[in-house]
C-alpha positions as a Markdown table, in Angstrom:
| # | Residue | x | y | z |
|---|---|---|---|---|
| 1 | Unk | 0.0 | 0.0 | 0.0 |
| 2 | Unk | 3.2 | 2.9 | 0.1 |
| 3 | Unk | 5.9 | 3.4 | -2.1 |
| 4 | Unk | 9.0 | 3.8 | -0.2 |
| 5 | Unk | 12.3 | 4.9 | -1.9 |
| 6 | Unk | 15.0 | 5.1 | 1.4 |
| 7 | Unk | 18.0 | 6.2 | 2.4 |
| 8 | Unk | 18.8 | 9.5 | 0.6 |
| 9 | Unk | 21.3 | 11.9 | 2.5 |
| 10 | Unk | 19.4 | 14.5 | 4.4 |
| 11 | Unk | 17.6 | 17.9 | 2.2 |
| 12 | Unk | 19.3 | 15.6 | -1.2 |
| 13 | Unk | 18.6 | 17.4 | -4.4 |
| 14 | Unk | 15.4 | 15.3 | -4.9 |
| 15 | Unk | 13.9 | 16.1 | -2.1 |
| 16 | Unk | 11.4 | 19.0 | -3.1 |
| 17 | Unk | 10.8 | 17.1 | -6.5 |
| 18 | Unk | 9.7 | 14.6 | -4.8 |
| 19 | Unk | 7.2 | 16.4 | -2.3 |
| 20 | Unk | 5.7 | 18.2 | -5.8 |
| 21 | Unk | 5.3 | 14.4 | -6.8 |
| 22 | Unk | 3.1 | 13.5 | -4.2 |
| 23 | Unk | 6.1 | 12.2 | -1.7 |
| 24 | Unk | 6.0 | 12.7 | 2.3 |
| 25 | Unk | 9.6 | 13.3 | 3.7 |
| 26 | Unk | 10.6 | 10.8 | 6.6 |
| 27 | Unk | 13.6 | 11.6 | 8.8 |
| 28 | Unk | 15.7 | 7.4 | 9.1 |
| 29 | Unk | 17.7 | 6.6 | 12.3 |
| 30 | Unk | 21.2 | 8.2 | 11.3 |
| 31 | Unk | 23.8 | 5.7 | 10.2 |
| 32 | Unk | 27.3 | 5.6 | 11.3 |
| 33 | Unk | 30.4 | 5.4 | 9.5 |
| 34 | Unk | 33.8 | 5.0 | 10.5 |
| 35 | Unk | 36.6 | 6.5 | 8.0 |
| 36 | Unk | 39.3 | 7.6 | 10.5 |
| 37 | Unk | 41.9 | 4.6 | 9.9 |
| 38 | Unk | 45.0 | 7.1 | 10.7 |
| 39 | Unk | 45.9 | 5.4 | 13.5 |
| 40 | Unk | 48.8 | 3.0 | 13.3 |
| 41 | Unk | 47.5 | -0.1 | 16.2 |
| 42 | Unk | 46.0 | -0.5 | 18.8 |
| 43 | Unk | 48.1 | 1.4 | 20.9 |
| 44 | Unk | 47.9 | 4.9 | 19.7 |
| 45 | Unk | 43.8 | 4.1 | 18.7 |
| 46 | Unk | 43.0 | 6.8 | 21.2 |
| 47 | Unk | 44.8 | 9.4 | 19.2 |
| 48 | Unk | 41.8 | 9.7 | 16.3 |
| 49 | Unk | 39.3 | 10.4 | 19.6 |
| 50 | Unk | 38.1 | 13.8 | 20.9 |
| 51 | Unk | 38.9 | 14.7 | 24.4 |
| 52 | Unk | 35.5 | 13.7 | 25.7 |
| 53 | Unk | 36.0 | 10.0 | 23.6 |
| 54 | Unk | 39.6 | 9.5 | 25.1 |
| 55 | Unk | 38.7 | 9.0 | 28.8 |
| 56 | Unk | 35.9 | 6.9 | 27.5 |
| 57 | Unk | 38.0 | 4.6 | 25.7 |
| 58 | Unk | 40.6 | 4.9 | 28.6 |
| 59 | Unk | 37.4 | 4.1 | 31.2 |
| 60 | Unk | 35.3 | 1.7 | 28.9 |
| 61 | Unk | 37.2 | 0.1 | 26.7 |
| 62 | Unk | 40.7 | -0.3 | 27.7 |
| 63 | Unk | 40.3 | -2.5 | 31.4 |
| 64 | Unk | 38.0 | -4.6 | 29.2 |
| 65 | Unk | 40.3 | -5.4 | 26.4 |
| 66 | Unk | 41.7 | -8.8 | 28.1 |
| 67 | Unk | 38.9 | -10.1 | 29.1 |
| 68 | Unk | 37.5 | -11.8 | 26.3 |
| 69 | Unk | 39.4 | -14.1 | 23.6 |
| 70 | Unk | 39.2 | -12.6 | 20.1 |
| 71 | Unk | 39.7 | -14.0 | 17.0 |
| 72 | Unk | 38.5 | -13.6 | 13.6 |
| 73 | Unk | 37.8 | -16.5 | 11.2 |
| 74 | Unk | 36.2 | -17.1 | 7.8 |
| 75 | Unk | 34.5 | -20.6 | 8.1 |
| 76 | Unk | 33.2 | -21.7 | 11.4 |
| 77 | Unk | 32.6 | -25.1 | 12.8 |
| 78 | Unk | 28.8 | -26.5 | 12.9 |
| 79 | Unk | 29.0 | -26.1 | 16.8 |
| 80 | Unk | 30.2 | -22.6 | 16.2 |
| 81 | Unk | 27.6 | -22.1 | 13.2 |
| 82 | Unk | 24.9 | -22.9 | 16.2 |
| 83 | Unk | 26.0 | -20.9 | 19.0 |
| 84 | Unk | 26.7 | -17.5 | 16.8 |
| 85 | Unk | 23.0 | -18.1 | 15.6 |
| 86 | Unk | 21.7 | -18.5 | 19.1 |
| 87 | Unk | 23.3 | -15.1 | 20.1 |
| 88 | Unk | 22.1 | -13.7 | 17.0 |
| 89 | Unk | 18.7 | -14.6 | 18.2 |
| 90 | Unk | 19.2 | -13.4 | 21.8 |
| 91 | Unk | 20.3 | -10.3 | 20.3 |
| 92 | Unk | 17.3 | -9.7 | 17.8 |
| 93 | Unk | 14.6 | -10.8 | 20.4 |
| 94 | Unk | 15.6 | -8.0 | 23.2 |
| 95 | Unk | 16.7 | -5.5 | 20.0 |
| 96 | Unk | 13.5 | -3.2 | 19.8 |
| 97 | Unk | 15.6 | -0.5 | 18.4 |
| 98 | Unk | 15.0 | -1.5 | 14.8 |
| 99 | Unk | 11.9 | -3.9 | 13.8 |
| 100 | Unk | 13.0 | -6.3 | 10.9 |
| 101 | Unk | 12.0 | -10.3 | 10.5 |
| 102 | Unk | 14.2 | -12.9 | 12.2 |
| 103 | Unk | 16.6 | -14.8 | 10.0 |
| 104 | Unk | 17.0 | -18.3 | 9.7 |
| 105 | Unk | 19.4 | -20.5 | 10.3 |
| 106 | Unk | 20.2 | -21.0 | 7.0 |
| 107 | Unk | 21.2 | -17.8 | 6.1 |
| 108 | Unk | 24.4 | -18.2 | 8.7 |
| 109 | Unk | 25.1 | -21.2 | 6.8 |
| 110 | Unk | 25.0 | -19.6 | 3.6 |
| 111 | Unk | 27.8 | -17.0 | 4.8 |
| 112 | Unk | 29.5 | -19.6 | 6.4 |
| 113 | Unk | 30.5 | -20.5 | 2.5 |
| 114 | Unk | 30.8 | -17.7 | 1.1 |
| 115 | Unk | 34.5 | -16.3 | 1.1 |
| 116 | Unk | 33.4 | -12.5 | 1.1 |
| 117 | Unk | 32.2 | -12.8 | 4.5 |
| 118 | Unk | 34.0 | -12.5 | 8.1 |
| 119 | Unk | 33.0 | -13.9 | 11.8 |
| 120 | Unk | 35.0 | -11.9 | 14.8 |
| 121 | Unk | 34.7 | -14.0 | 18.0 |
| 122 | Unk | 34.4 | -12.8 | 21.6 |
| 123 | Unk | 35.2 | -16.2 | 23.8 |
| 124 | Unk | 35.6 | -16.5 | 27.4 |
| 125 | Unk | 38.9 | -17.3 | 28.3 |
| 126 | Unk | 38.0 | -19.6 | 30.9 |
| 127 | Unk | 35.7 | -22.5 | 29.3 |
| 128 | Unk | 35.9 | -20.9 | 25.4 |
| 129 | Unk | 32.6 | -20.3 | 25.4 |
| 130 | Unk | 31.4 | -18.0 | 22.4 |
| 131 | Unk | 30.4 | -15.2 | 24.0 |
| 132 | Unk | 29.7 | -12.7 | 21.0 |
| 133 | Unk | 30.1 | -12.4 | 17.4 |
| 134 | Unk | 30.3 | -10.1 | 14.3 |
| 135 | Unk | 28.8 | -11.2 | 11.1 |
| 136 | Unk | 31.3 | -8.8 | 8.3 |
| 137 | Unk | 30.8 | -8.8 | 4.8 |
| 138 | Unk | 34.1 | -7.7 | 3.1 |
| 139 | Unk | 32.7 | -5.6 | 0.0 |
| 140 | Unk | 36.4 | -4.6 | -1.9 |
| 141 | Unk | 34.3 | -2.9 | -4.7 |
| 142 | Unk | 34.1 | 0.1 | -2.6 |
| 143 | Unk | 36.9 | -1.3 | 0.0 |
| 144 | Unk | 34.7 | -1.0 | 2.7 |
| 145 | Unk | 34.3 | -3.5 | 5.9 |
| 146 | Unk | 30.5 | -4.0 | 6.4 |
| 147 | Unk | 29.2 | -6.0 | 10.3 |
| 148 | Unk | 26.2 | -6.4 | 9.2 |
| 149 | Unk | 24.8 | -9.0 | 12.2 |
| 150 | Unk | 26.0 | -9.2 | 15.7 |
| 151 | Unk | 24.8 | -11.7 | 18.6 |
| 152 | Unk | 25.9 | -11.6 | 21.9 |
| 153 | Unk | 25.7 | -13.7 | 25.3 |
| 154 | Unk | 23.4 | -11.7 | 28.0 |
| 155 | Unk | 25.9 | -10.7 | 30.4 |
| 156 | Unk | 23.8 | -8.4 | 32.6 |
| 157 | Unk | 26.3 | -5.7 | 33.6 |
| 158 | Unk | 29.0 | -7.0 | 31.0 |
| 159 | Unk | 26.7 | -7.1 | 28.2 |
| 160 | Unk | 28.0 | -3.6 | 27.1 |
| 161 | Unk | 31.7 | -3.4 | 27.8 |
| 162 | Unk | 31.7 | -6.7 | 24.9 |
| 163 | Unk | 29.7 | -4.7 | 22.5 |
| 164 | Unk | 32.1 | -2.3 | 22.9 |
| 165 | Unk | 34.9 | -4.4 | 22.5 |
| 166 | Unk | 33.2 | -6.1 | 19.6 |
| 167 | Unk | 32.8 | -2.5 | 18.2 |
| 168 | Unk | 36.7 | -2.0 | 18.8 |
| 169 | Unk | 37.9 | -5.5 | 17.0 |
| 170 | Unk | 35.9 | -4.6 | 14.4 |
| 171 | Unk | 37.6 | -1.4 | 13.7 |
| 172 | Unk | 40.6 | -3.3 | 14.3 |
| 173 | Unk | 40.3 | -6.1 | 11.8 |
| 174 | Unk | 39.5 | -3.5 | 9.6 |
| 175 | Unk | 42.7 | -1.5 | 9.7 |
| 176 | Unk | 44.7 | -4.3 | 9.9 |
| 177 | Unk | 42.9 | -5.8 | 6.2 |
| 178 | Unk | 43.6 | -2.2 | 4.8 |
| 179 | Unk | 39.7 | -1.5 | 4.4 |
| 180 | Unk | 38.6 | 2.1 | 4.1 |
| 181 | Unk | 35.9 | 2.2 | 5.5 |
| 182 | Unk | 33.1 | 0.9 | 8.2 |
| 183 | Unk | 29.6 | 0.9 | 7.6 |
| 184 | Unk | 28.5 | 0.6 | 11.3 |
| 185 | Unk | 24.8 | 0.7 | 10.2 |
| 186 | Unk | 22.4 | 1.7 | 12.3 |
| 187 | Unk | 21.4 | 2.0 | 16.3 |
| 188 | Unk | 23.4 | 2.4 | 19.3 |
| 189 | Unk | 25.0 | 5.4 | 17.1 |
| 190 | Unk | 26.2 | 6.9 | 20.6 |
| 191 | Unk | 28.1 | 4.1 | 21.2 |
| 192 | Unk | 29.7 | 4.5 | 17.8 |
| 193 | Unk | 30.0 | 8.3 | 17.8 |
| 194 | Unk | 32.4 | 7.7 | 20.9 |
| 195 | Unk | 34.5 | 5.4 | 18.6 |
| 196 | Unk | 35.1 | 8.0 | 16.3 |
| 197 | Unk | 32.5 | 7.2 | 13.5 |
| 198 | Unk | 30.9 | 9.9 | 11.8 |
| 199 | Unk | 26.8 | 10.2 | 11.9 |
| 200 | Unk | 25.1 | 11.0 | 8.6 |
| 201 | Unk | 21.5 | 11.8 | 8.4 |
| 202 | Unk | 19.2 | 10.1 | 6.0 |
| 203 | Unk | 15.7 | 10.5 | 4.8 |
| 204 | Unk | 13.1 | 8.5 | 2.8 |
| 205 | Unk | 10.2 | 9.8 | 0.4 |
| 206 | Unk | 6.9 | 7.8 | 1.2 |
| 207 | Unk | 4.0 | 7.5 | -0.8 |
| 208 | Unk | 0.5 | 6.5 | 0.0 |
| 209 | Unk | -0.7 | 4.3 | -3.3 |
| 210 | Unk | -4.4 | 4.5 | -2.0 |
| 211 | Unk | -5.0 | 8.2 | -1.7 |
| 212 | Unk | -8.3 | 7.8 | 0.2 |
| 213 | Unk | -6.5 | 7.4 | 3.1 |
| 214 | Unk | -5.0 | 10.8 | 2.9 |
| 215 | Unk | -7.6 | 12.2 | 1.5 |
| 216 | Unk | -10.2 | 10.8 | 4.9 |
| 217 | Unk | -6.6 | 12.4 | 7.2 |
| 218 | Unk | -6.7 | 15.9 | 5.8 |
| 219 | Unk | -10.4 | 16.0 | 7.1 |
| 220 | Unk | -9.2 | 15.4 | 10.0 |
| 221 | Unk | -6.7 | 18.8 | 10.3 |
């Protein structure tokens, strides 16, 4: 019943042509991308950050760097296939932040074979668990480093210090593969922001195909 056409930068040339064609403007969630890769490791990451983003990595970031396992692979095992969909799952059941169908198995599997995509691992050091996971598609056409899925363990007061490290390794992997940039999608952009990634603003242009229904809502003014 609507005709959607999506993610057009904020006030984009099209956007009063498409208002005389009939089109509503919708503000989307902002979507975060990371582009600062002028740090040389680890080590000097903190350099790219503003003042404010320093002592958060410093506070945040840094005590939690050792306590998790990290690795980054490009074919999983079938046990590790089934627990990184399980933390998908736990991750898009308490995710109310963006409202999208859940995927099936199969579609882990299916990456699982394909070459152009990533998995970076959070395990516990203790019993190897698999605690977290980024799902990365490596898109060299436009040498960019994509995480499209992540899943996590729920780690009650933890459960944020490994995103963030997730978020970190990600960036990480990134430089070290000599991508150029991160598409860090979208939600938890504050998170991001404090990682250095820049926030750009994006619109849609929605149209009603049944124009009763606007027509019965102007009455309404």
């Amino acid at each position: 019943t609507k005709l959607v056409l999506r993610d057009f930068y904020k006030n984009h040339s099209f956007a009063d042509k498409m208002v005389d064609k009939g089109f509503v403007i919708v503000d989307m969630p902002d979507t975060a991308v990371f582009e600062a890769f002028t740090f040389s490791n680890a080590l000097d990451f903190e350099g790219i950050l503003s003042k404010r983003a320093k002592r958060h990595f410093k506070e945040e970031v840094v005590p939690f760097c050792s306590k998790y396992n990290f690795s980054t692979k490009g074919v999983l095992t079938p046990e590790e296939v089934q627990a990184a969909y399980k933390l998908y799952a736990n991750v898009k059941q308490n995710n109310l932040a963006i409202n999208n169908f859940m995927y099936d198995k199969g579609l882990i599997e299916a990456m699982n074979k394909n070459p152009k995509w990533k998995f970076i691992l959070a395990k516990d050091p203790v019993d190897n668990r698999l605690l977290g996971v980024v799902f990365c598609f490596r898109n060299r056409t436009n040498n960019s480093f994509n995480p499209v899925l992540i899943g996590m363990e729920n780690l009650e007061t933890d459960r944020l210090a490994l995103y963030r490290q997730l978020l970190f390794q990600t960036i990480l992997h990134a430089k070290k593969m000599n991508f150029k940039k991160i598409y860090f999608g979208v939600s938890a952009t504050f998170e991001k922001k404090k990682f250095g990634a820049r926030m750009i603003s994006k619109e849609a242009y929605v149209q009603l195909k049944d124009q009763f229904v606007i027509d019965v809502l102007e009455n309404f003014r």
